[in-house]
Amino acid sequence: MPETWDYTLYVPNDLRAVTICRRTLRLILTMHGLIGLVDTAELLAAELVSNAVRHTKGPAALRVRRSPEGVVWIGAWDADPVPPGSLEVVTDREQGRGLGLVVACADCWGWQPSARFGERGKYVWCELGAA
């Protein structure tokens, strides 16, 4: 049975947070022996966190966890409760192609409302099977 873990990194609404999240995720996966997932996971996390800080006004967070089944779950939280939109709508816009990358590279993805700490918001997430 794979080791399970759960990390959350809270970041301000600042585009520099995307690089900080990518590097933190790289370190987490490397330390847990999942180097084969690093490149894809970094790309996915960068897209999710970038959307969270670029399209909302409040703080954001990167959450990464590994399930008992060995699946790595990557999510970006933001304080805006508005859903990310349908894939057809966002990929037609010049700045909406990142979600298309998430769809193409992740095993699955989605979003869910979140009332973490009493604030309204959402998680946009994706999953990667362990390599």
Coordinates of C-alpha atoms in Angstrom, one line a residue:
M1 CA 0.0 0.0 0.0
P2 CA 1.5 3.4 -1.0
E3 CA 2.4 6.0 1.6
T4 CA -0.3 8.7 1.9
W5 CA 0.4 12.4 2.5
D6 CA -1.2 15.8 2.1
Y7 CA 0.5 19.2 1.7
T8 CA -1.0 22.6 1.4
L9 CA 0.9 25.8 0.4
Y10 CA -1.0 29.1 0.9
V11 CA 0.1 31.9 -1.4
P12 CA -0.8 35.5 -1.9
N13 CA -2.4 36.8 -5.1
D14 CA 0.9 37.3 -6.9
L15 CA 2.1 35.7 -10.1
R16 CA 5.5 34.9 -8.5
A17 CA 3.5 32.3 -6.4
V18 CA 3.3 30.1 -9.5
T19 CA 7.0 29.5 -9.5
I20 CA 7.1 29.0 -5.8
C21 CA 4.3 26.4 -6.1
R22 CA 6.1 24.6 -8.9
R23 CA 9.3 24.3 -7.1
T24 CA 7.6 23.2 -3.9
L25 CA 5.7 20.6 -5.7
R26 CA 8.9 19.3 -7.4
L27 CA 10.5 19.0 -4.0
I28 CA 7.6 17.2 -2.5
L29 CA 7.4 14.6 -5.3
T30 CA 11.1 14.1 -5.4
M31 CA 11.3 13.5 -1.7
H32 CA 8.5 11.0 -1.9
G33 CA 10.3 9.1 -4.8
L34 CA 7.8 10.2 -7.5
I35 CA 10.4 11.8 -9.8
G36 CA 8.6 10.3 -12.8
L37 CA 5.6 12.5 -12.2
V38 CA 7.5 15.8 -11.6
D39 CA 7.5 17.3 -15.1
T40 CA 3.8 16.7 -15.8
A41 CA 2.8 17.6 -12.2
E42 CA 4.7 20.9 -12.4
L43 CA 2.9 21.8 -15.7
L44 CA -0.5 21.0 -14.2
A45 CA 0.1 22.8 -10.9
A46 CA 1.5 25.9 -12.8
E47 CA -1.7 26.1 -14.9
L48 CA -4.0 25.6 -11.9
V49 CA -2.2 28.1 -9.6
S50 CA -1.8 30.6 -12.4
N51 CA -5.5 30.6 -13.1
A52 CA -6.2 31.0 -9.3
V53 CA -4.0 34.1 -9.0
R54 CA -4.6 35.6 -12.4
H55 CA -8.4 35.4 -12.4
T56 CA -9.3 36.1 -8.8
K57 CA -8.5 38.8 -6.3
G58 CA -7.9 36.9 -3.1
P59 CA -5.3 34.5 -1.7
A60 CA -4.8 31.0 -3.3
A61 CA -3.4 27.7 -2.3
L62 CA -1.8 24.7 -3.9
R63 CA -2.7 21.3 -2.4
V64 CA -1.1 18.1 -3.3
R65 CA -1.8 14.7 -1.8
R66 CA -1.4 11.0 -2.4
S67 CA -4.2 8.6 -1.9
P68 CA -4.0 5.1 -0.5
E69 CA -4.4 3.9 -4.1
G70 CA -1.3 5.8 -5.2
V71 CA -3.0 8.6 -7.1
V72 CA -1.5 12.0 -6.8
W73 CA -4.1 14.8 -6.5
I74 CA -3.2 18.3 -7.3
G75 CA -5.6 21.2 -6.6
A76 CA -5.6 24.9 -6.6
W77 CA -7.9 26.7 -4.2
D78 CA -9.1 30.3 -4.6
A79 CA -11.6 32.4 -2.9
D80 CA -13.8 33.0 -5.9
P81 CA -16.8 30.7 -6.0
V82 CA -17.4 31.1 -9.8
P83 CA -16.7 27.8 -11.6
P84 CA -13.8 27.7 -14.2
G85 CA -16.3 27.5 -17.1
S86 CA -16.8 24.8 -19.7
L87 CA -13.8 23.5 -21.5
E88 CA -15.2 24.6 -24.9
V89 CA -15.6 28.2 -23.8
V90 CA -12.2 28.6 -22.1
T91 CA -10.2 26.9 -24.8
D92 CA -11.6 29.3 -27.4
R93 CA -10.1 32.3 -25.6
E94 CA -6.5 33.2 -26.0
Q95 CA -5.8 32.9 -22.3
G96 CA -7.9 29.8 -21.7
R97 CA -5.7 27.1 -23.3
G98 CA -4.1 26.1 -20.0
L99 CA -7.2 24.2 -18.9
G100 CA -6.9 22.3 -22.2
L101 CA -3.4 21.2 -21.1
V102 CA -4.8 20.0 -17.8
V103 CA -7.4 17.9 -19.7
A104 CA -4.8 16.5 -22.0
C105 CA -2.1 15.7 -19.4
A106 CA -4.1 14.6 -16.3
D107 CA -5.9 11.3 -15.8
C108 CA -9.0 13.3 -14.8
W109 CA -9.8 16.8 -13.6
G110 CA -12.7 18.7 -12.2
W111 CA -13.7 21.4 -9.7
Q112 CA -15.6 21.6 -6.5
P113 CA -17.0 24.3 -4.3
S114 CA -15.1 24.9 -1.0
A115 CA -16.1 26.6 2.2
R116 CA -12.6 26.2 3.7
F117 CA -12.2 28.5 6.7
G118 CA -15.7 29.8 6.3
E119 CA -14.9 31.5 3.0
R120 CA -16.6 30.7 -0.3
G121 CA -14.3 29.5 -3.0
K122 CA -13.4 26.5 -5.2
Y123 CA -10.8 23.9 -5.8
V124 CA -9.9 23.1 -9.4
W125 CA -8.1 19.8 -9.3
C126 CA -6.6 17.0 -11.4
E127 CA -5.2 13.5 -10.8
L128 CA -2.1 11.7 -11.9
G129 CA -1.6 8.0 -11.5
A130 CA 1.8 7.1 -9.9
A131 CA 4.5 6.4 -12.5

